[in-house]
XYZ file of C-alpha atoms in Angstrom:
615
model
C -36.225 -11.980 -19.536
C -39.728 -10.842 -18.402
C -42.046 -11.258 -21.173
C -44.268 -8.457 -23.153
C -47.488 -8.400 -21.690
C -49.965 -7.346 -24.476
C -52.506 -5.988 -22.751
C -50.273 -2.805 -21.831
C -50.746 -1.638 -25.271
C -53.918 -0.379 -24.554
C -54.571 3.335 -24.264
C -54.160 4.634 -20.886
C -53.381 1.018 -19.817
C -49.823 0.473 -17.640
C -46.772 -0.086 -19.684
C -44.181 -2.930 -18.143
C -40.283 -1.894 -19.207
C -38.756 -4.324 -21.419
C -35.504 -5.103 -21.108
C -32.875 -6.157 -23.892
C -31.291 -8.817 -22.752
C -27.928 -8.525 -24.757
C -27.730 -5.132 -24.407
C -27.544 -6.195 -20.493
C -25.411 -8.798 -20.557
C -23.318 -6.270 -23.150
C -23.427 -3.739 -19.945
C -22.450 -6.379 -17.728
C -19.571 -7.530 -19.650
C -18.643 -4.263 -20.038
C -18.885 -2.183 -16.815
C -19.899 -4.677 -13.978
C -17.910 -7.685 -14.646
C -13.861 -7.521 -14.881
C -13.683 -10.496 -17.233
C -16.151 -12.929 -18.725
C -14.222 -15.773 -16.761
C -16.480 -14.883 -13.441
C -19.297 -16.852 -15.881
C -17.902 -19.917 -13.618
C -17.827 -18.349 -10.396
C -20.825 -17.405 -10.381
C -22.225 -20.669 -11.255
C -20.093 -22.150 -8.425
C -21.448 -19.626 -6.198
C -24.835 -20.723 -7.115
C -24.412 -23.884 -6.272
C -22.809 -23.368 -3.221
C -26.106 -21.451 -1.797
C -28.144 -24.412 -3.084
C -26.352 -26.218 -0.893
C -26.512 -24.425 2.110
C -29.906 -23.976 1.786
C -29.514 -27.812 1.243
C -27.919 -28.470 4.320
C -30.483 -25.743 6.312
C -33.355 -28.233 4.759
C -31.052 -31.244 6.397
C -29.569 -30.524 9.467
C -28.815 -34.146 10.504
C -26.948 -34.962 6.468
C -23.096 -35.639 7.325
C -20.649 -33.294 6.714
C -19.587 -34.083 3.098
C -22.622 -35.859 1.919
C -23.494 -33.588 -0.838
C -21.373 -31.710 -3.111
C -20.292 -30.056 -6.447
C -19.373 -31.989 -9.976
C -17.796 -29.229 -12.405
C -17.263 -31.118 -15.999
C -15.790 -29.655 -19.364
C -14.937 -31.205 -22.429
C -14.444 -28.861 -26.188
C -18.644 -28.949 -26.420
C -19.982 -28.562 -22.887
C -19.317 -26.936 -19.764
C -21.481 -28.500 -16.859
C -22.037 -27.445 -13.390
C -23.740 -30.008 -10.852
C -24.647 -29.707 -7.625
C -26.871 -31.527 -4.630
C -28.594 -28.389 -3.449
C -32.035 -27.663 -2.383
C -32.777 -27.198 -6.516
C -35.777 -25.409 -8.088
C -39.802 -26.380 -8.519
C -41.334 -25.422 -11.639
C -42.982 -22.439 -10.138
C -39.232 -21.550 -8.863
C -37.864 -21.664 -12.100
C -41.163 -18.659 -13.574
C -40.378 -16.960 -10.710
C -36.412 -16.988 -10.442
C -34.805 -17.776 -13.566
C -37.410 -16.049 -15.649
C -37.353 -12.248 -13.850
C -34.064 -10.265 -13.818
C -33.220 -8.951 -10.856
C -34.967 -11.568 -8.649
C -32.996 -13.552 -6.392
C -34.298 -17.342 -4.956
C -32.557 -16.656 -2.099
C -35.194 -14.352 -1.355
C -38.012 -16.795 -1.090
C -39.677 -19.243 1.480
C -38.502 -17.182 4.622
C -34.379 -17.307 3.390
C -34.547 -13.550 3.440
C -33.789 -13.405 7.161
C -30.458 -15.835 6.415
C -29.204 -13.760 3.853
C -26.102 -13.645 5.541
C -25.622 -17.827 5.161
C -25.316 -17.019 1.434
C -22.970 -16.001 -1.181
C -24.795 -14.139 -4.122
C -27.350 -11.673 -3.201
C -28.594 -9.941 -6.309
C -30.480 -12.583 -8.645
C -28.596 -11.743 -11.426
C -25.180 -13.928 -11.556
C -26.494 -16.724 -13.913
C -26.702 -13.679 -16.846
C -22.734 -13.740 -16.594
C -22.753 -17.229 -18.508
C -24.511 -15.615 -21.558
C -20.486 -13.819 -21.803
C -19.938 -17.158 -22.885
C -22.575 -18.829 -24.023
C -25.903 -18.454 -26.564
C -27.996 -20.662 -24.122
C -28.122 -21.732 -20.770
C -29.806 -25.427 -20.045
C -31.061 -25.874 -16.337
C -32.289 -29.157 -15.597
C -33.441 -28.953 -11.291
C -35.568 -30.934 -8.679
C -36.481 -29.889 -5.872
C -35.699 -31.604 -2.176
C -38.333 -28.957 -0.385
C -41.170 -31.219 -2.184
C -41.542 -34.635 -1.678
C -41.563 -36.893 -4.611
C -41.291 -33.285 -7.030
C -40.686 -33.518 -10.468
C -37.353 -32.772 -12.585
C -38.134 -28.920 -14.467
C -35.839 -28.279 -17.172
C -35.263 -24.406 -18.364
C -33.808 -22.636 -21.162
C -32.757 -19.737 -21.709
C -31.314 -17.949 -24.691
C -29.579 -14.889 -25.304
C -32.087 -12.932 -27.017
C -34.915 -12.909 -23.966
C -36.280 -16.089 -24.809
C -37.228 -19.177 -22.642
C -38.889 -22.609 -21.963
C -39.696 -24.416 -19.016
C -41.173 -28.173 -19.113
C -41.745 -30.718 -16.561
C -39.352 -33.553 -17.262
C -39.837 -37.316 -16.071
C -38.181 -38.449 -12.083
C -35.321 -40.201 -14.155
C -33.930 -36.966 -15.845
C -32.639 -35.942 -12.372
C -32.852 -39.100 -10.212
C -32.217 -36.839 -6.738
C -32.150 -33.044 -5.627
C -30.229 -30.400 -7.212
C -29.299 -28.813 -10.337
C -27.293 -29.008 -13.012
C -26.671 -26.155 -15.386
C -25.087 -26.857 -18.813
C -23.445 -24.679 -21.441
C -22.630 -24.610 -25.095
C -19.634 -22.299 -25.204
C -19.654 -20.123 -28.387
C -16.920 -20.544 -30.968
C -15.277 -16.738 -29.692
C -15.337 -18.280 -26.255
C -12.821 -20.790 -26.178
C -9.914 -19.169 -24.096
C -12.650 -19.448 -20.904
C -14.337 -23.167 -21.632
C -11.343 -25.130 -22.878
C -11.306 -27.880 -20.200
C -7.656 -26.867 -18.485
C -8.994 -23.443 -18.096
C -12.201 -24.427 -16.200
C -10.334 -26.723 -14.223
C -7.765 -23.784 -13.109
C -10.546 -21.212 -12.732
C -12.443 -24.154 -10.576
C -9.238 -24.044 -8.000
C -8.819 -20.464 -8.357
C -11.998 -19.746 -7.278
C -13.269 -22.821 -5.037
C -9.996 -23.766 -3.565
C -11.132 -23.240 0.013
C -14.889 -24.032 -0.243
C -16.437 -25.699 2.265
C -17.804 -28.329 0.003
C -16.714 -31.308 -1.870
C -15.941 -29.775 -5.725
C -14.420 -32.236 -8.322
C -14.250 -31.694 -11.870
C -13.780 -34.274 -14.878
C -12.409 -33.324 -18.355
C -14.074 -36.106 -19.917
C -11.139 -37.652 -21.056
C -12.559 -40.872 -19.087
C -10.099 -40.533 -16.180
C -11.071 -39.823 -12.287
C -12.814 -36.369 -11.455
C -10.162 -34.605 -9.813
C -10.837 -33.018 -6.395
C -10.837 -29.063 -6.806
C -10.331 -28.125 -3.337
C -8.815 -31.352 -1.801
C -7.411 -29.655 1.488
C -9.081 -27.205 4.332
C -7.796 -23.926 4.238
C -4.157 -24.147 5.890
C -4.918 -21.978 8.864
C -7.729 -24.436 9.601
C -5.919 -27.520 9.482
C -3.432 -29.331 12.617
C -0.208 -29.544 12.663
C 2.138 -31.594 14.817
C 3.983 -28.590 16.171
C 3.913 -24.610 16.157
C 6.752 -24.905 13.985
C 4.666 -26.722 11.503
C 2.403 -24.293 11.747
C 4.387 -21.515 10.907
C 5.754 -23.173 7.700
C 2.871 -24.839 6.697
C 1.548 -21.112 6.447
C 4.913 -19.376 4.979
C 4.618 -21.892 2.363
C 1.055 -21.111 1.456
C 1.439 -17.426 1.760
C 4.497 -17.861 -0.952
C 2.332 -20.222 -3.389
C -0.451 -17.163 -3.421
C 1.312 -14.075 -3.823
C 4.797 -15.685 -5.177
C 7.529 -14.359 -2.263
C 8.989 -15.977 0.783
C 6.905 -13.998 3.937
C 9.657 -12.251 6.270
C 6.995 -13.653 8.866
C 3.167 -14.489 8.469
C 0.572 -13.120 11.391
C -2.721 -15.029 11.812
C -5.770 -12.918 12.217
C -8.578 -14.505 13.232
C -11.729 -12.076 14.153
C -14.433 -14.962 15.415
C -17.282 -12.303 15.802
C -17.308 -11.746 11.938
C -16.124 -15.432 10.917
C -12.542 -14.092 9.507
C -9.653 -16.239 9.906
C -6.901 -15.805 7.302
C -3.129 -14.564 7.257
C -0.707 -11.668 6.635
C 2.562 -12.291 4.761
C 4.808 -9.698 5.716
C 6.796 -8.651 2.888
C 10.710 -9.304 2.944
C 11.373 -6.017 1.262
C 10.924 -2.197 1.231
C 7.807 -1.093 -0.880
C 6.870 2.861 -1.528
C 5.421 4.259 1.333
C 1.754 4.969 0.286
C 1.848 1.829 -2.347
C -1.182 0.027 -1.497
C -1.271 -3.912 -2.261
C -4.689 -6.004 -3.096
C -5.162 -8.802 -0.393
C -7.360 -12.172 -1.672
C -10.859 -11.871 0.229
C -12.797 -15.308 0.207
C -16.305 -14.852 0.820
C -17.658 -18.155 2.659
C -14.163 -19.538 0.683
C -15.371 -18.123 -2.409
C -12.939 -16.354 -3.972
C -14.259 -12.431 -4.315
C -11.131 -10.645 -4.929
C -7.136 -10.692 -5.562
C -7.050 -6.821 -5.446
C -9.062 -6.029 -2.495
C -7.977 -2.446 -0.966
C -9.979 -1.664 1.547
C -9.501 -4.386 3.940
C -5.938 -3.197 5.980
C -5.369 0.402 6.807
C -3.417 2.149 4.738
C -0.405 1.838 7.015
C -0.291 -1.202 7.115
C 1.084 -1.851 3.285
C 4.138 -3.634 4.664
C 1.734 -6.547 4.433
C -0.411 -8.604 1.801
C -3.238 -10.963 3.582
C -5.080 -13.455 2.402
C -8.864 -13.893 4.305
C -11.773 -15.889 4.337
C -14.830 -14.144 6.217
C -18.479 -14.974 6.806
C -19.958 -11.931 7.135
C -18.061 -9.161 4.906
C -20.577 -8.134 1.996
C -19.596 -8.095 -1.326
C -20.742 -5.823 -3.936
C -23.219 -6.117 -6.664
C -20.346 -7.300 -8.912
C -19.404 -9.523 -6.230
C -15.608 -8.751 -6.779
C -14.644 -6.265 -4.407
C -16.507 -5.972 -0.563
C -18.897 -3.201 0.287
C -17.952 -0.041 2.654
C -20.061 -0.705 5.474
C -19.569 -0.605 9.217
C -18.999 -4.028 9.357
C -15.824 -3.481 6.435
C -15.067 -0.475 8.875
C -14.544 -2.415 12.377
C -12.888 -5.384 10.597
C -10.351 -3.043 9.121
C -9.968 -2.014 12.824
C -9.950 -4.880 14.859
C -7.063 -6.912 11.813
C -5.340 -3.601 12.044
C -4.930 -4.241 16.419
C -3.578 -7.966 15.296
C -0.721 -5.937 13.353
C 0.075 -4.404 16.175
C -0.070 -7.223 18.392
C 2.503 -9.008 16.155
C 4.562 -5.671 16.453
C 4.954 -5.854 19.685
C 5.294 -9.531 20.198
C 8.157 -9.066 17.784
C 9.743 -5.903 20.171
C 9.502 -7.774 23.270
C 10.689 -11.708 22.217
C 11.993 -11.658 18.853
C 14.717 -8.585 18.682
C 16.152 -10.708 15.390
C 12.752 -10.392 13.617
C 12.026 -7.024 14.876
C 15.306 -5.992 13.133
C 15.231 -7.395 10.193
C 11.562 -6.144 9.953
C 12.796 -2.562 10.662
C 15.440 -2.679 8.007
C 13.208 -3.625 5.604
C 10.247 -1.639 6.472
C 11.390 1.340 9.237
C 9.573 3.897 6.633
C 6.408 2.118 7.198
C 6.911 1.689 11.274
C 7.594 5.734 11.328
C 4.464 6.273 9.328
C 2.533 4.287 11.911
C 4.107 6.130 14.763
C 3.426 9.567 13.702
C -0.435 8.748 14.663
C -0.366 5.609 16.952
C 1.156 6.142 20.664
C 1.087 2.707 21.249
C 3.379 2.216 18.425
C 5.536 5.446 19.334
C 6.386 3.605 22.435
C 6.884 0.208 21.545
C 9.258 1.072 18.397
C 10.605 4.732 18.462
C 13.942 3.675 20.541
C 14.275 0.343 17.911
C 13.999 3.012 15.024
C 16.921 3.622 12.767
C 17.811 7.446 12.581
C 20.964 9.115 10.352
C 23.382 10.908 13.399
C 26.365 12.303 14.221
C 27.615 8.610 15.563
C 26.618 7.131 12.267
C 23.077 5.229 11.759
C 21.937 3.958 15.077
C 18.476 3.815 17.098
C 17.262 6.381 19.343
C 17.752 4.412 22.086
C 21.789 3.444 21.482
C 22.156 7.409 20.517
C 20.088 8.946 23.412
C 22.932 7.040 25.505
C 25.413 9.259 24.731
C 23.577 12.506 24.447
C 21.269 13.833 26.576
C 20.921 16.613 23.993
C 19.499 15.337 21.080
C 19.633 18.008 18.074
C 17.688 18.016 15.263
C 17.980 19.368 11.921
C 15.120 20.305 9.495
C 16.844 18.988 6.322
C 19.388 16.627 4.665
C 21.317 19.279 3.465
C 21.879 20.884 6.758
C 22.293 17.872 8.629
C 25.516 17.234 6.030
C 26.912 20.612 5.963
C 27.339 20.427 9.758
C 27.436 16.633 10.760
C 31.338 16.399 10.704
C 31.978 19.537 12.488
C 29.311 18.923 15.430
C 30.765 15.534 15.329
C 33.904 16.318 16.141
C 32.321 19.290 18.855
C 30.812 16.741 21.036
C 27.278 17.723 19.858
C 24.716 14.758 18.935
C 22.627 15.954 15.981
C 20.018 13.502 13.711
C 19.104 14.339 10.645
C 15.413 15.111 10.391
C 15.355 15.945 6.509
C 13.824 12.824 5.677
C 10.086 11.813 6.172
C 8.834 11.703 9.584
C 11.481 11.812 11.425
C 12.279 15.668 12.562
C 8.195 14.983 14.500
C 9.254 11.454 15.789
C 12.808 13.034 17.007
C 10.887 15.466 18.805
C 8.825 13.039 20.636
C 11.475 11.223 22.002
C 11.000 12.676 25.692
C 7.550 11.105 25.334
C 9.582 8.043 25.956
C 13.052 8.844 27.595
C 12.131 12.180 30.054
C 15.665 12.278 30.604
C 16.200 13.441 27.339
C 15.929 16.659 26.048
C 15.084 17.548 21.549
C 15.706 20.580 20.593
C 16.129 22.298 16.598
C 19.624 22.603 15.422
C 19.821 26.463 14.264
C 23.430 28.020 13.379
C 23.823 29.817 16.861
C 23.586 26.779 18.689
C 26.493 25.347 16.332
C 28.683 28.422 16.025
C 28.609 28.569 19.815
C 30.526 25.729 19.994
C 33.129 26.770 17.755
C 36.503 28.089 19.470
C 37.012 32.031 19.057
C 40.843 32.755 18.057
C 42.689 34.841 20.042
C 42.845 39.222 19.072
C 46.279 38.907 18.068
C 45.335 36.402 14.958
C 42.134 38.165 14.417
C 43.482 41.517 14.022
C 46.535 39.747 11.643
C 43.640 38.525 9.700
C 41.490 41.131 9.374
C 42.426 43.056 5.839
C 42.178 39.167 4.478
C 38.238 39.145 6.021
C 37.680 42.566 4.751
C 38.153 41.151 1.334
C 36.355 38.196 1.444
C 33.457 39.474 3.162
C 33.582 41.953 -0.101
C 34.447 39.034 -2.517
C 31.722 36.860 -1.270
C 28.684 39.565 -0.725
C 27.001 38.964 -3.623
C 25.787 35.472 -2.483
C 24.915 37.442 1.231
C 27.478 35.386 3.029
C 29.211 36.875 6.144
C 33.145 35.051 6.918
C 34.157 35.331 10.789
C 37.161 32.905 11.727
C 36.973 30.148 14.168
C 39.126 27.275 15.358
C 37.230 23.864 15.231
C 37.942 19.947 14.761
C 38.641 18.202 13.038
C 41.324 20.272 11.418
C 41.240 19.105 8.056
C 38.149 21.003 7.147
C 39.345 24.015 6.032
C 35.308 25.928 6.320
C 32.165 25.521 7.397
C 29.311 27.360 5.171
C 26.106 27.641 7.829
C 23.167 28.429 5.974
C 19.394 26.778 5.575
C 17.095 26.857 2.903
C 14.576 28.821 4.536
C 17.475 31.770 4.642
C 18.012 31.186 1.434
C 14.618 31.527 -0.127
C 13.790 34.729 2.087
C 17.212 36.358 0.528
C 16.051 35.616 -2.950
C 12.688 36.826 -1.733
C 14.109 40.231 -1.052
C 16.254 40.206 -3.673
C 13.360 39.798 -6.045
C 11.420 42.624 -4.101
C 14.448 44.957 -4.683
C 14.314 44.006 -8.468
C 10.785 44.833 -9.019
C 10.812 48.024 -6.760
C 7.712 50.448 -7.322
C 5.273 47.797 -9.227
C 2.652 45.982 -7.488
C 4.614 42.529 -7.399
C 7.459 44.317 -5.468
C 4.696 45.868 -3.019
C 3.492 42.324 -2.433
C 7.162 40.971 -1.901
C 7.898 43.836 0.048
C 4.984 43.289 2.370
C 6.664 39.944 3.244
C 10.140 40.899 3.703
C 11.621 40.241 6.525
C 15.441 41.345 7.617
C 16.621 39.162 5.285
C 19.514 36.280 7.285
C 22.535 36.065 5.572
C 24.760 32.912 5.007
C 28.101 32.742 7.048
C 31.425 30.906 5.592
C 33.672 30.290 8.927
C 37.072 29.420 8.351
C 39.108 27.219 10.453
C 42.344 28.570 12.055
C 43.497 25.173 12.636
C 43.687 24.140 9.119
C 47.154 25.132 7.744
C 45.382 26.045 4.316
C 43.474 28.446 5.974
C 46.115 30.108 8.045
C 47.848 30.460 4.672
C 45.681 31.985 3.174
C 44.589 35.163 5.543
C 47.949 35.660 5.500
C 48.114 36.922 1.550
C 49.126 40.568 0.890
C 47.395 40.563 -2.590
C 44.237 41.388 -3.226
C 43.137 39.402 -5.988
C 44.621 36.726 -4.829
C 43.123 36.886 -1.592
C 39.908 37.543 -2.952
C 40.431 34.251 -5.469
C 41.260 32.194 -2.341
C 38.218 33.238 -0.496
C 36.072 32.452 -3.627
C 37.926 29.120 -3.431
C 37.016 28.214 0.474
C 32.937 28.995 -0.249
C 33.083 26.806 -3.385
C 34.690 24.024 -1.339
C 32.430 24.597 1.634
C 29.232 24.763 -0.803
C 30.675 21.413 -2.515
C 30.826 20.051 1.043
C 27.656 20.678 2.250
C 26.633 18.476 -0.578
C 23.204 21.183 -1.691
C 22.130 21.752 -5.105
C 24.296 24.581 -6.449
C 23.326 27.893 -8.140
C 24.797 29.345 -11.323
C 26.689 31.650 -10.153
C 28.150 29.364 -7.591
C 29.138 26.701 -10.242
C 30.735 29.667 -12.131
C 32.446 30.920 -9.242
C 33.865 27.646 -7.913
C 34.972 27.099 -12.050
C 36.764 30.320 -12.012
C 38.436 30.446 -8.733
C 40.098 27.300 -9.377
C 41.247 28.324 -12.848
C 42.473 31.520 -11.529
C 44.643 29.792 -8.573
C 45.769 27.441 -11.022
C 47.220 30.215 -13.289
C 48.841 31.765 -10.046
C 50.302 28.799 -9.330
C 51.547 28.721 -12.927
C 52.953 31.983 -13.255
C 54.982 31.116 -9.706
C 56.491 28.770 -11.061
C 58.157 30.047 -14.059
């Protein structure tokens, strides 16, 4: 809105850009504002920094002496306010020049930080709305100053004229629109009214709004913000703040945690969420600005642990962006983020040491989280590890109860070797935890950090088989031609069968093999397929002695002391096919092919044994 000057025409002479004002307000609509409803914010914001500079002016005005008036009806929307308001030279020098902010002027520059808006150019967000944009100010810096009025219109151009004392009796402004017809759904009276509360609901000052129907003006922010109110009792408190957190972001809290940061004027609170979320899922948390709303979807201000939480804040000194809907990266964003992320902590551990109810319920909702936290944080670690839910031997239990009982703690490196062997080390005395699943094979292993008595160590196959009972050489020799043949049977999956006795006796085999053998058999496999060309030398440059797979059978299950006893061959090569299926099946892995074929075909061929033995 800065006009042509003529005289830059000239040859030679400096040119002055001109700017397009609706291509700017089309760029604004389009890639700095999220919606054109922020038309209204930023006119509240306006007059909020007219009235602190209001209040700077007027040190000794009560509390509550001057305030907003928000009115709406189907022609108008109208924006009052008490503030320090403009002079005529203000209104040239502010309204007229894009980019330049009043807030800049008359020494304010150096208390920047008592004000909302920052960048001069919030009152272009009403022409999202509106074709013209009537000011009407006086100002309370000059005695006995007259009332300027100012319009502006949406393509560039403007008036200013001095208006008589009566046209604004006192100090301030008001600022009136005339909605355009496609503009409805943000100016219809109810939705100023809500956009009024969802904006202003914890200013500072006094905002009412009428709907010209001829009724009261309704107070827009009637109550302080909850965490700044009394309350008869802690307990009060507590729910007082539950029921807040529940009317913002729509669930019960499992708990809420004040955070209060006085250095940086922050006081606010966390709703801890009564449910699991995906670990990584990061929630927005409502930042007020000096209680103006700035954003519902604000990232940045929690660590990204910490998204077993959604807060809701009110700071003085967090900046906001141009936009003035999400907050700056600074330092300042930097050691807030730090200091609310110690107040999650605190709460942690005042949960761990006099709330074990809370703490539990916490941990069953949100143990994925807590493990996340204590990969990194050794505060954390040893506050919560021995509270932490694992999968073991005894079931699902903490550390803590399990460490109890075994002063051994093994350790697997995934789910499905934890379930192949759980019910055999089980029943051999041995206390094993599945680490398969995120986190927890590293926290397992830190567990001495805590309890030096105990000792982690990684579950591998010898430390398993050596717990398994050798049978005597009379049975092994008697079984012998039946190993022979399922060693032979079962070589094409690289799977070695010895014979034990274990508990409990109903398993009939154990198959002990990890994924890591598994994909360096199929590496040399591949290698041996592709022999001579340069994929094979690659593959073959990697091979190691390839570990095989190993399918023990138990001599105290009567199945299996049945079957090493069979004479003929295909039968006891049909039987051994039969154990590794149900062993493989057991250990509860995806299956290959050829397993799924050989598991199909064993069965159908004992079934037709059993058929032909009984006719």
């Amino acid at each position: 809105m800065t006009l042509p000057d003529t005289a830059s025409h000239r040859p030679g002479a400096d040119r002055t850009f001109q700017v397009d004002l609706r291509g700017l307000v089309d760029l604004l609509s389009h890639h700095l504002y999220s919606s054109p409803r922020v038309y209204l914010r930023e006119l509240m914001q306006n007059a909020v920094d007219a009235l602190t500079a209001r209040h700077a002016l007027e040190p000794a005005a009560p509390a509550g002496s001057f305030g907003i008036r928000l009115y709406a009806d189907r022609s108008v929307v109208r924006v009052e306010d008490d503030g320090v308001g403009l002079t005529e030279e203000d209104v040239h020098t502010f309204l007229a020049t894009i980019g330049r902010s009043s807030k800049r002027a008359d020494g304010i520059a150096e208390q920047r930080g008592d004000f909302i808006g920052q960048f001069g150019i919030g009152l272009l967000s009403c022409f999202l709305v509106a074709d013209e944009i009537h000011v009407v100010s006086r100002s309370a810096r000059t005695s006995g100053a007259p009332a300027v009025e100012w319009r502006g219109r949406g393509d560039g151009s403007y008036t200013v004229r001095t208006l008589p004392a009566s046209a604004r009796p006192a100090p301030g402004t008001t600022v009136t629109l005339t909605p355009r017809a496609d503009a409805g759904e943000w100016t219809a009276p109810a939705r100023v009214q809500a956009l009024a509360h969802h904006f202003g609901s914890l200013l500072r000052h006094p905002v009412t709004f009428d709907d010209g129907s001829g009724g009261p003006a309704v107070p827009v922010n009637p109550e302080q913000a909850p965490w700044a109110r009394t309350y008869p009792t802690p307990g009060a408190r507590s729910r007082a703040l539950a029921a807040y957190g529940a009317e913002v972001f729509g669930f019960t809290p499992l708990d809420t945690v004040e955070l209060n940061l006085p250095a940086v004027g922050l006081r606010g609170i966390a709703c801890v969420l009564p449910e699991a979320v995906p670990a990584g899922r990061r929630h927005g948390h409502r930042v007020h600005v000096k209680g103006m709303l700035l954003s519902e979807q604000a990232e940045d201000i929690l660590p990204d642990w910490a998204f077993f939480v959604r807060c809701v804040v009110d700071a003085e000194s967090l900046r906001p962006t141009a936009s003035r809907e999400s907050l700056y990266e600074d330092d300042t964003l930097a050691a807030v983020r730090d200091a609310l992320a110690e107040q999650l902590r605190a709460w942690i551990a005042r949960a761990a040491a006099s709330d074990p109810e809370l703490l539990h319920r916490f941990l069953q909702a949100h143990h994925l989280s807590v493990k996340s936290l204590a990969v990194h944080d050794d505060e954390i670690l040893r506050m919560l590890l021995p509270w932490l839910p694992f999968e073991t031997t005894d079931g699902h239990c903490t550390l803590d109860e399990f460490s109890r009982t075994h002063r051994t703690v093994l350790v697997t490196s995934s789910v499905e070797e934890f379930r192949q062997v759980a019910a055999i080390a089980s029943a051999a005395g041995l206390g094993v935890v599945n680490g398969g699943y995120t986190y927890d094979r590293e926290l397992v292993h830190r567990l001495p950090e805590i309890r030096p008595e105990v000792s982690v160590a990684d579950l591998d196959p010898a430390t398993l088989t050596a717990h398994l009972d050798p049978v005597d050489r009379e049975t092994e020799l008697a079984a012998a031609a039946y190993l022979a043949r399922a060693r032979d049977a079962l070589a094409v999956f690289d799977c070695d069968v010895a014979l034990r006795a274990f508990q409990p006796a109903s398993a009939p085999a154990l198959l002990v093999d990890s994924r890591e053998a598994r994909h360096e058999r199929t590496r040399s496999r591949l290698a041996r397929e592709q022999e001579g060309g340069l994929w094979g030398d690659i593959l073959g440059a990697l091979q190691q002695e390839a570990p095989r797979a190993q399918l023990i059978l138990n001599q105290l299950n009567p199945l299996v002391r049945t079957a090493v006893a069979i004479d003929e061959p295909e039968l006891a090569r049909t039987s051994a096919e039969a154990l590794y299926g149900q062993a493989a099946l057991l250990s509860r892995r995806p299956l290959r092919p050829a397993e799924s074929s050989l598991i199909n075909r064993s069965f159908l061929d004992l079934l037709a044994h059993a058929l032909r033995k009984d006719s």
